Amino acid sequence: MQIPETGNDARGVGGDLVVLGIETSCDETAAAVVTRSGSGTGRILSNVVRSQWEQHRAFGGVVPEIAARAHVECLDELIGTAMAEAGIGFSDLDGVAATCGPGLIGGLIVGAVTAKVIAMAHCRPFLAINHLEAHALTVGLTDGIAPPYLLLLVSGGHTQLLLVEGVGRYRRLGTTIDDALGEAFDKTAKLLGLGFPGGPAVERAASAGNPKRFDLPRPMLGREEAHFSFAGLKTAVRQRAKALEPVTDADIADLCAGFEAAVADCVVDRTARAIELAGPALSEVSRRHLVVAGGVAANTTLRSALGGLAASRGFELNVPPAGLCTDNGAMIAWAGAERLALGLADGLEAGVRPRWPLDAAAPPAIGAGVKA
Ligand code: KG4
Ligand code: ZN
C-alpha cells in the first residue's frame, strides 16, 4: 500500500503521528485521518462526512433513534473511504479516536464501540474524545494556533465562551442559561416555516430583510458574567410573527434580519465581557486570538460583527473553514493526535458520556435548563 510522504523519520506516516477520528455524536457520521508532526503541525489526509439531514427533516429536528440507526448503517463504509483516501492501512495508525461525549447516547455508542474494535484488533491506543474539546482545538489543525486563546463555541447544542489554556485545560467564562445559539436559529426557522437545519435558512432569508423594522430584545446585555440567553429572543420573534399573521415573505425576511442583528449584538456584548474576564490570562500573549468554532460560526453577520469586536480589542479573529466548524471527523482525529502527543490514551473500558462539560469546576449558570 502506498504511504504518503510527510516527513523523514520512521514512525507512522513519514514519522508523524497518524490518527483515525470517528464522529457520531449527533446527526453527522464522519471519519477522517490526520497527521501531527513532532512540531505540532497538522495535516488532513482524508475527511469524510455524511449528513443525516434528509432523514430528520420531516420531524423538524434530530430524532435520536433515527440518528443512531443511520450511524450504524454507514459508519463502516465511511471509515473504509477515509482510510482509502488517506492511502493507509489500519496498521499505519498510531491511535484510534472517537467522540465519547457529550451527545446523543445511541450515536456515541456506535462510534465508540467501532473505534474500540479497530484499536483492539490492531493493538493501537484508543482515545476517548470530548466533542467540545475537538471543536476547541480545531484551530491548531487549521491555522496552527496554539493555546492560550479565547474560544467562542456556538453550535446546535452548545454556546460557550472558554479560555483554552492547553490540551485538557479549559476555563469556562460563559454559557447559555437556556437555548444554544444554533438551537435558537433552528427553532426560529421552524416557527417561520423555513425548514431544517434552520441556521442557513434564517441567514438566507435575512439577506433580503431590514434588520431595523422589528425592535427585538437583546437578552443578558451588560451582565457581569459572560452568559447568554436566547429563549426570550426566539419567543419575541414568535409573538411578532403571530401579530402579523398571515406573514409575507417580506415579513419573514425582516424578522430573520432582526433576529440576526439581535443575536450579533448579544454575542458581541457577551464576548467583549469574556475578553475582559480573560484579560489577565492573555496579557502576556504576543498575538491574542479570538477563535470561533461550531456550526453557527458559518453565519456571515455574526462573523463580521465579531471581526469588528476583535479588531477593536487588539485580537485576531480566527474561524476555521466552514466544513471544519461543523461536526467532522478531522477535529476528532486531531484532538486524539494532540492527546497522543502528550502521552495520553484511554482504556477500552472508557465509557460514553451524554453530558461532559469541558470545565467541570465551573459553577452552574443562573436559570433552569443550563446546557453545560
Ligand atoms: O457544530 P454543528 O455542526 O453541530 C452541533 O454540534 O450542534 O452545528 C449545527 C448548528 C445548527 O443549529 C445549524 O442551524 C447551525 O449550526 N448553523 C448555522 C449556520 N450554519 C449552521 N447557524 C447560523 N447561520 C449559519 N449559516
Ligand atoms: Zn459540534
Coordinates of N, CA and C in Angstrom, one line a residue, residues 70-267:
A70 N -28.9 5.4 11.6 CA -28.2 5.9 10.4 C -26.7 5.8 10.6
H71 N -26.2 6.1 11.8 CA -24.7 5.9 12.0 C -24.3 4.5 11.8
V72 N -25.1 3.5 12.4 CA -24.7 2.1 12.2 C -24.7 1.7 10.7
E73 N -25.6 2.3 10.0 CA -25.7 1.8 8.6 C -24.6 2.3 7.7
C74 N -23.9 3.4 8.0 CA -22.9 3.9 7.1 C -21.5 4.1 7.7
L75 N -21.3 3.9 9.0 CA -20.0 4.2 9.6 C -18.9 3.3 9.0
D76 N -19.1 2.0 8.9 CA -18.1 1.1 8.3 C -17.6 1.6 6.9
E77 N -18.6 1.9 6.1 CA -18.3 2.4 4.7 C -17.5 3.7 4.8
L78 N -17.9 4.6 5.7 CA -17.2 5.9 5.7 C -15.7 5.7 6.2
I79 N -15.6 4.8 7.2 CA -14.2 4.6 7.7 C -13.3 4.0 6.6
G80 N -13.9 3.0 5.8 CA -13.2 2.5 4.7 C -12.8 3.5 3.7
T81 N -13.7 4.5 3.4 CA -13.4 5.5 2.4 C -12.3 6.4 3.0
A82 N -12.4 6.8 4.3 CA -11.4 7.7 4.9 C -10.0 7.0 4.8
M83 N -10.0 5.7 5.1 CA -8.7 5.0 5.1 C -8.1 5.0 3.7
A84 N -9.0 4.7 2.7 CA -8.6 4.5 1.3 C -8.1 5.9 0.8
E85 N -8.9 7.0 1.1 CA -8.4 8.3 0.6 C -7.1 8.7 1.3
A86 N -6.9 8.3 2.5 CA -5.6 8.6 3.2 C -4.5 7.8 2.6
G87 N -4.8 6.7 2.0 CA -3.8 5.8 1.4 C -3.0 5.0 2.4
I88 N -3.7 4.7 3.5 CA -3.0 3.9 4.6 C -3.9 2.7 5.0
G89 N -3.2 1.8 5.7 CA -3.9 0.7 6.3 C -4.0 0.9 7.8
F90 N -4.8 0.1 8.5 CA -5.0 0.2 9.9 C -3.7 0.1 10.7
S91 N -2.8 -0.7 10.2 CA -1.5 -0.9 10.9 C -0.6 0.3 10.8
D92 N -1.0 1.3 9.9 CA -0.2 2.5 9.9 C -0.7 3.5 10.9
L93 N -1.8 3.2 11.6 CA -2.3 4.2 12.6 C -1.5 4.2 13.9
D94 N -1.4 5.3 14.5 CA -0.8 5.4 15.9 C -1.9 5.4 16.9
G95 N -3.1 5.7 16.5 CA -4.2 5.7 17.5 C -5.6 5.8 16.8
V96 N -6.6 5.4 17.5 CA -8.0 5.5 17.0 C -8.8 6.3 18.0
A97 N -9.4 7.4 17.5 CA -10.1 8.3 18.4 C -11.6 8.3 18.0
A98 N -12.4 8.4 19.0 CA -13.9 8.6 18.8 C -14.5 9.5 19.8
T99 N -15.5 10.3 19.3 CA -16.2 11.1 20.2 C -16.9 10.2 21.3
C100 N -16.7 10.5 22.6 CA -17.4 9.7 23.6 C -18.3 10.6 24.4
G101 N -18.5 11.9 24.0 CA -19.5 12.7 24.6 C -19.0 14.2 24.4
P102 N -19.9 15.2 24.7 CA -21.3 15.0 25.0 C -22.1 14.8 23.7
G103 N -23.2 14.2 23.8 CA -24.0 13.9 22.6 C -25.1 12.9 22.9
L104 N -25.7 12.5 21.8 CA -26.8 11.5 21.9 C -26.3 10.1 22.1
I105 N -26.7 9.5 23.2 CA -26.1 8.3 23.7 C -26.0 7.1 22.6
G106 N -27.1 6.9 21.8 CA -27.0 5.9 20.8 C -25.9 6.0 19.8
G107 N -25.8 7.3 19.3 CA -24.8 7.5 18.3 C -23.4 7.4 18.9
L108 N -23.2 7.9 20.2 CA -21.9 7.8 20.8 C -21.5 6.4 21.0
I109 N -22.4 5.5 21.3 CA -22.1 4.1 21.5 C -21.6 3.5 20.2
V110 N -22.3 3.8 19.1 CA -21.9 3.3 17.8 C -20.5 3.7 17.4
G111 N -20.1 5.0 17.6 CA -18.8 5.4 17.2 C -17.7 4.9 18.1
A112 N -18.0 4.9 19.4 CA -17.0 4.4 20.4 C -16.7 2.9 20.3
V113 N -17.8 2.1 20.1 CA -17.6 0.7 20.0 C -16.8 0.4 18.7
T114 N -17.1 1.0 17.7 CA -16.4 0.8 16.4 C -14.9 1.1 16.5
A115 N -14.6 2.3 17.1 CA -13.3 2.7 17.3 C -12.5 1.7 18.2
K116 N -13.2 1.3 19.3 CA -12.5 0.3 20.2 C -12.2 -1.0 19.5
V117 N -13.1 -1.4 18.7 CA -12.8 -2.7 18.0 C -11.6 -2.6 17.1
I118 N -11.5 -1.5 16.3 CA -10.4 -1.2 15.5 C -9.1 -1.2 16.3
A119 N -9.2 -0.4 17.4 CA -8.0 -0.2 18.3 C -7.5 -1.6 18.8
M120 N -8.5 -2.4 19.3 CA -8.2 -3.7 19.9 C -7.6 -4.6 18.8
A121 N -8.3 -4.7 17.7 CA -7.8 -5.6 16.7 C -6.4 -5.3 16.1
H122 N -6.0 -4.0 16.2 CA -4.7 -3.7 15.6 C -3.8 -3.2 16.7
C123 N -4.1 -3.5 18.0 CA -3.2 -3.2 19.1 C -2.8 -1.7 19.1
R124 N -3.7 -0.8 18.9 CA -3.4 0.6 18.9 C -4.1 1.3 20.1
P125 N -3.6 2.4 20.6 CA -4.3 3.1 21.7 C -5.7 3.6 21.2
F126 N -6.6 3.6 22.1 CA -7.9 4.2 21.9 C -8.0 5.5 22.6
L127 N -8.6 6.5 21.9 CA -8.7 7.9 22.5 C -10.1 8.3 22.6
A128 N -10.6 8.5 23.8 CA -12.0 8.9 24.1 C -12.1 10.4 24.0
I129 N -12.7 11.0 23.0 CA -12.6 12.4 22.8 C -13.9 13.1 23.2
N130 N -13.6 14.3 23.9 CA -14.7 15.2 24.2 C -15.0 16.0 23.0
H131 N -16.2 16.0 22.5 CA -16.6 16.7 21.3 C -16.3 18.2 21.3
L132 N -16.5 18.7 22.5 CA -16.3 20.2 22.7 C -14.8 20.5 22.6
E133 N -14.0 19.6 23.2 CA -12.5 19.8 23.1 C -12.1 19.7 21.7
A134 N -12.7 18.8 20.9 CA -12.3 18.7 19.5 C -12.6 20.0 18.8
H135 N -13.8 20.6 19.0 CA -14.1 21.9 18.4 C -13.1 23.0 18.9
A136 N -12.8 22.9 20.2 CA -11.9 23.9 20.8 C -10.5 23.9 20.2
L137 N -10.0 22.7 19.8 CA -8.6 22.5 19.3 C -8.4 22.6 17.8
T138 N -9.6 22.6 17.1 CA -9.5 22.6 15.6 C -8.6 23.7 15.0
V139 N -8.6 24.8 15.6 CA -7.8 25.9 15.1 C -6.3 25.6 15.1
G140 N -5.9 24.6 15.9 CA -4.5 24.2 15.9 C -4.2 23.4 14.6
L141 N -5.2 22.7 14.1 CA -5.1 21.9 12.9 C -5.1 22.8 11.7
T142 N -6.1 23.8 11.7 CA -6.4 24.6 10.5 C -5.5 25.8 10.4
D143 N -5.1 26.4 11.5 CA -4.4 27.7 11.5 C -3.1 27.6 12.3
G144 N -2.8 26.5 12.8 CA -1.5 26.3 13.6 C -1.5 27.2 14.9
I145 N -2.7 27.5 15.4 CA -2.7 28.4 16.6 C -2.7 27.6 17.9
A146 N -1.8 27.9 18.7 CA -1.6 27.1 20.0 C -2.2 27.9 21.2
P147 N -2.7 27.2 22.2 CA -3.2 27.9 23.4 C -2.1 28.8 24.0
P148 N -2.5 29.8 24.8 CA -3.9 30.2 25.2 C -4.6 31.0 24.2
Y149 N -5.9 30.9 24.1 CA -6.7 31.8 23.3 C -8.2 31.7 23.8
L150 N -8.9 32.7 23.4 CA -10.3 32.8 23.8 C -11.1 32.1 22.7
L151 N -12.1 31.2 23.1 CA -12.9 30.5 22.2 C -14.3 30.8 22.4
L152 N -15.0 31.1 21.3 CA -16.5 31.2 21.3 C -17.0 29.9 20.6
L153 N -17.6 29.1 21.3 CA -18.1 27.8 20.7 C -19.6 27.9 20.5
V154 N -20.1 28.0 19.3 CA -21.5 28.2 19.0 C -22.0 27.1 18.0
S155 N -22.8 26.2 18.6 CA -23.3 25.1 17.7 C -24.7 24.8 18.1
G156 N -25.2 23.7 17.6 CA -26.6 23.4 17.8 C -26.9 23.0 19.2
G157 N -25.9 22.5 19.9 CA -26.1 22.0 21.3 C -25.3 22.8 22.3
H158 N -24.5 23.7 21.9 CA -23.6 24.4 22.9 C -23.4 25.9 22.5
T159 N -23.3 26.7 23.5 CA -22.9 28.1 23.4 C -22.1 28.5 24.6
Q160 N -20.8 28.5 24.3 CA -19.9 28.8 25.5 C -18.7 29.7 25.1
L161 N -18.3 30.4 26.1 CA -17.0 31.2 25.9 C -16.0 30.5 26.9
L162 N -14.9 30.1 26.3 CA -13.9 29.4 27.0 C -12.5 30.0 26.9
L163 N -11.8 30.0 28.0 CA -10.4 30.3 27.9 C -9.7 28.9 27.7
V164 N -9.1 28.7 26.5 CA -8.4 27.5 26.2 C -6.9 27.7 26.7
E165 N -6.6 27.0 27.8 CA -5.3 27.2 28.4 C -4.3 26.2 27.8
G166 N -4.8 25.0 27.4 CA -3.9 24.0 26.9 C -4.8 22.8 26.6
V167 N -4.2 21.7 26.1 CA -5.0 20.5 25.8 C -5.5 20.0 27.2
G168 N -6.8 19.8 27.4 CA -7.3 19.3 28.6 C -7.5 20.4 29.7
R169 N -7.1 21.7 29.4 CA -7.2 22.7 30.4 C -8.1 23.9 29.8
Y170 N -9.3 23.9 30.3 CA -10.3 24.9 29.8 C -10.9 25.6 31.0
R171 N -11.1 26.9 30.9 CA -11.8 27.7 31.9 C -13.1 28.3 31.2
R172 N -14.2 27.9 31.7 CA -15.5 28.4 31.1 C -15.8 29.7 31.7
L173 N -15.9 30.7 30.7 CA -16.2 32.1 31.2 C -17.7 32.4 31.0
G174 N -18.4 31.7 30.1 CA -19.8 31.9 29.9 C -20.4 30.7 29.2
T175 N -21.8 30.6 29.4 CA -22.5 29.6 28.8 C -24.0 30.1 28.6
T176 N -24.8 29.3 28.0 CA -26.2 29.7 27.9 C -27.0 29.2 29.0
I177 N -28.0 30.1 29.5 CA -28.8 29.6 30.5 C -30.1 28.9 30.0
D178 N -30.3 28.9 28.7 CA -31.4 28.2 28.1 C -31.0 27.6 26.8
D179 N -31.5 28.2 25.7 CA -31.2 27.6 24.3 C -29.8 27.8 23.9
A180 N -29.2 26.8 23.2 CA -27.9 27.1 22.5 C -28.2 28.0 21.3
L181 N -27.2 28.7 20.8 CA -27.5 29.6 19.7 C -28.0 28.9 18.4
G182 N -27.4 27.8 18.1 CA -27.8 27.0 16.9 C -29.3 26.6 17.0
E183 N -29.6 26.2 18.3 CA -31.0 25.7 18.6 C -31.9 26.9 18.4
A184 N -31.5 28.1 18.8 CA -32.4 29.3 18.6 C -32.6 29.6 17.1
F185 N -31.5 29.4 16.3 CA -31.7 29.6 14.9 C -32.6 28.5 14.3
D186 N -32.5 27.3 14.8 CA -33.3 26.2 14.3 C -34.8 26.4 14.7
K187 N -35.0 26.8 15.9 CA -36.4 27.0 16.4 C -37.0 28.2 15.7
T188 N -36.2 29.2 15.5 CA -36.8 30.4 14.8 C -37.2 30.1 13.3
A189 N -36.3 29.3 12.7 CA -36.6 28.8 11.3 C -37.9 28.0 11.3
K190 N -38.0 27.1 12.3 CA -39.2 26.2 12.3 C -40.4 27.1 12.5
L191 N -40.4 28.0 13.4 CA -41.7 28.8 13.7 C -42.0 29.7 12.5
L192 N -41.0 30.0 11.7 CA -41.3 30.8 10.5 C -41.5 30.0 9.2
G193 N -41.5 28.6 9.4 CA -41.8 27.7 8.3 C -40.6 27.6 7.3
L194 N -39.4 27.8 7.8 CA -38.2 27.8 6.9 C -37.5 26.5 6.8
G195 N -37.9 25.5 7.6 CA -37.3 24.2 7.4 C -36.1 24.0 8.3
F196 N -35.5 22.8 8.0 CA -34.4 22.3 8.9 C -33.2 21.9 8.0
P197 N -31.9 22.2 8.4 CA -31.5 22.9 9.5 C -31.7 24.4 9.4
G198 N -32.0 25.1 10.5 CA -32.5 26.4 10.4 C -31.5 27.5 10.2
G199 N -30.3 27.3 10.7 CA -29.3 28.4 10.6 C -29.1 29.0 9.2
P200 N -28.8 28.1 8.2 CA -28.6 28.6 6.9 C -29.8 29.2 6.3
A201 N -31.0 28.6 6.6 CA -32.3 29.1 6.1 C -32.6 30.5 6.6
V202 N -32.3 30.7 7.9 CA -32.5 32.1 8.5 C -31.6 33.1 7.9
E203 N -30.3 32.6 7.7 CA -29.3 33.5 7.1 C -29.7 33.9 5.6
R204 N -30.2 32.9 4.9 CA -30.7 33.2 3.5 C -31.8 34.2 3.5
A205 N -32.8 34.0 4.4 CA -34.0 34.9 4.4 C -33.6 36.3 4.9
A206 N -32.6 36.3 5.9 CA -32.2 37.6 6.4 C -31.5 38.5 5.4
S207 N -30.9 37.9 4.4 CA -30.1 38.7 3.5 C -31.0 39.6 2.7
A208 N -32.3 39.3 2.6 CA -33.2 40.2 1.9 C -34.0 41.1 2.8
G209 N -33.7 41.1 4.1 CA -34.5 41.8 5.1 C -34.0 43.1 5.7
N210 N -34.9 43.8 6.4 CA -34.5 45.0 7.0 C -34.3 44.7 8.5
P211 N -33.1 44.8 9.0 CA -32.8 44.4 10.4 C -33.4 45.4 11.4
K212 N -33.8 46.6 10.9 CA -34.3 47.6 11.9 C -35.8 47.6 12.0
R213 N -36.6 46.9 11.2 CA -38.0 47.0 11.3 C -38.6 46.5 12.6
F214 N -38.1 45.5 13.1 CA -38.6 44.9 14.4 C -37.6 45.2 15.5
D215 N -38.1 45.7 16.6 CA -37.2 46.0 17.8 C -37.2 44.8 18.7
L216 N -36.3 43.9 18.5 CA -36.3 42.6 19.2 C -35.4 42.8 20.5
P217 N -35.6 42.0 21.5 CA -34.8 42.1 22.7 C -33.4 41.6 22.6
R218 N -32.5 42.1 23.4 CA -31.1 41.7 23.5 C -30.9 41.1 24.9
P219 N -31.3 39.8 25.1 CA -31.1 39.3 26.5 C -29.7 39.3 27.0
M220 N -29.6 39.6 28.3 CA -28.3 39.4 29.1 C -27.3 40.6 28.8
L221 N -27.7 41.5 27.9 CA -26.7 42.6 27.6 C -26.2 43.3 28.8
G222 N -24.9 43.5 28.9 CA -24.3 44.2 30.0 C -24.2 43.4 31.3
R223 N -24.6 42.2 31.4 CA -24.5 41.4 32.6 C -23.0 41.1 33.0
E224 N -22.8 41.0 34.3 CA -21.5 40.8 34.8 C -20.8 39.6 34.3
E225 N -21.5 38.4 34.4 CA -20.9 37.2 33.9 C -21.2 37.1 32.4
A226 N -20.3 36.3 31.7 CA -20.4 36.3 30.2 C -21.4 35.2 29.7
H227 N -22.6 35.2 30.4 CA -23.5 34.1 30.0 C -24.5 34.7 28.9
F228 N -25.2 33.7 28.3 CA -26.1 34.0 27.2 C -27.5 33.5 27.5
S229 N -28.5 34.1 26.8 CA -29.8 33.6 26.9 C -30.5 33.9 25.5
F230 N -31.1 32.9 24.9 CA -31.7 33.1 23.6 C -33.2 32.8 23.5
A231 N -33.7 32.2 24.6 CA -35.1 31.7 24.6 C -36.1 32.9 24.4
G232 N -35.8 34.0 25.1 CA -36.7 35.1 25.0 C -36.7 35.8 23.6
L233 N -35.6 35.8 23.0 CA -35.5 36.4 21.7 C -36.3 35.6 20.7
K234 N -36.2 34.2 20.8 CA -37.0 33.4 19.9 C -38.5 33.6 20.1
T235 N -38.9 33.7 21.4 CA -40.3 33.9 21.7 C -40.8 35.3 21.2
A236 N -39.9 36.3 21.3 CA -40.3 37.6 20.7 C -40.5 37.5 19.2
V237 N -39.7 36.7 18.5 CA -39.9 36.5 17.1 C -41.3 35.9 16.8
R238 N -41.6 34.9 17.7 CA -42.9 34.2 17.5 C -44.0 35.1 17.7
Q239 N -43.9 36.0 18.8 CA -45.0 36.9 19.1 C -45.2 37.9 17.9
R240 N -44.1 38.5 17.4 CA -44.2 39.4 16.3 C -44.8 38.8 15.1
A241 N -44.4 37.5 14.8 CA -44.9 36.8 13.6 C -46.4 36.6 13.8
K242 N -46.9 36.2 15.0 CA -48.3 35.9 15.3 C -49.1 37.2 15.1
A243 N -48.6 38.3 15.5 CA -49.3 39.6 15.4 C -49.5 40.0 13.9
L244 N -48.6 39.5 13.1 CA -48.7 39.9 11.7 C -49.5 39.0 10.8
E245 N -49.9 37.8 11.3 CA -50.5 36.7 10.5 C -51.6 37.2 9.6
P246 N -51.6 36.8 8.3 CA -50.6 35.9 7.7 C -49.3 36.6 7.3
V247 N -48.2 36.0 7.6 CA -46.9 36.7 7.3 C -46.5 36.5 5.9
T248 N -46.0 37.6 5.3 CA -45.5 37.6 3.9 C -44.0 37.2 3.9
D249 N -43.5 37.0 2.7 CA -42.0 36.7 2.6 C -41.2 37.9 3.1
A250 N -41.7 39.1 2.8 CA -41.0 40.3 3.3 C -41.0 40.3 4.8
D251 N -42.1 40.0 5.5 CA -42.1 39.9 6.9 C -41.1 38.9 7.5
I252 N -41.1 37.8 6.8 CA -40.1 36.7 7.3 C -38.7 37.2 7.1
A253 N -38.4 37.8 6.0 CA -37.0 38.4 5.8 C -36.7 39.4 6.8
D254 N -37.6 40.3 7.2 CA -37.3 41.3 8.2 C -37.2 40.7 9.6
L255 N -38.0 39.7 9.9 CA -37.9 39.1 11.2 C -36.6 38.3 11.3
C256 N -36.1 37.7 10.2 CA -34.8 37.0 10.3 C -33.7 37.9 10.4
A257 N -33.8 39.0 9.6 CA -32.7 40.1 9.7 C -32.7 40.7 11.1
G258 N -33.8 40.9 11.7 CA -33.9 41.5 13.1 C -33.4 40.5 14.1
F259 N -33.7 39.2 13.9 CA -33.2 38.2 14.8 C -31.6 38.1 14.7
E260 N -31.1 38.1 13.5 CA -29.6 38.0 13.3 C -29.0 39.2 13.9
A261 N -29.6 40.4 13.8 CA -29.0 41.6 14.3 C -28.9 41.5 15.9
A262 N -30.0 41.0 16.4 CA -30.1 40.9 17.9 C -29.1 39.9 18.4
V263 N -29.0 38.8 17.7 CA -28.0 37.7 18.0 C -26.6 38.3 18.0
A264 N -26.3 39.0 16.9 CA -25.0 39.6 16.8 C -24.6 40.6 17.9
D265 N -25.6 41.4 18.3 CA -25.4 42.4 19.4 C -25.1 41.6 20.7
C266 N -25.9 40.5 21.0 CA -25.8 39.8 22.2 C -24.4 39.1 22.2
V267 N -24.1 38.4 21.1 CA -22.8 37.7 21.1 C -21.6 38.6 21.2

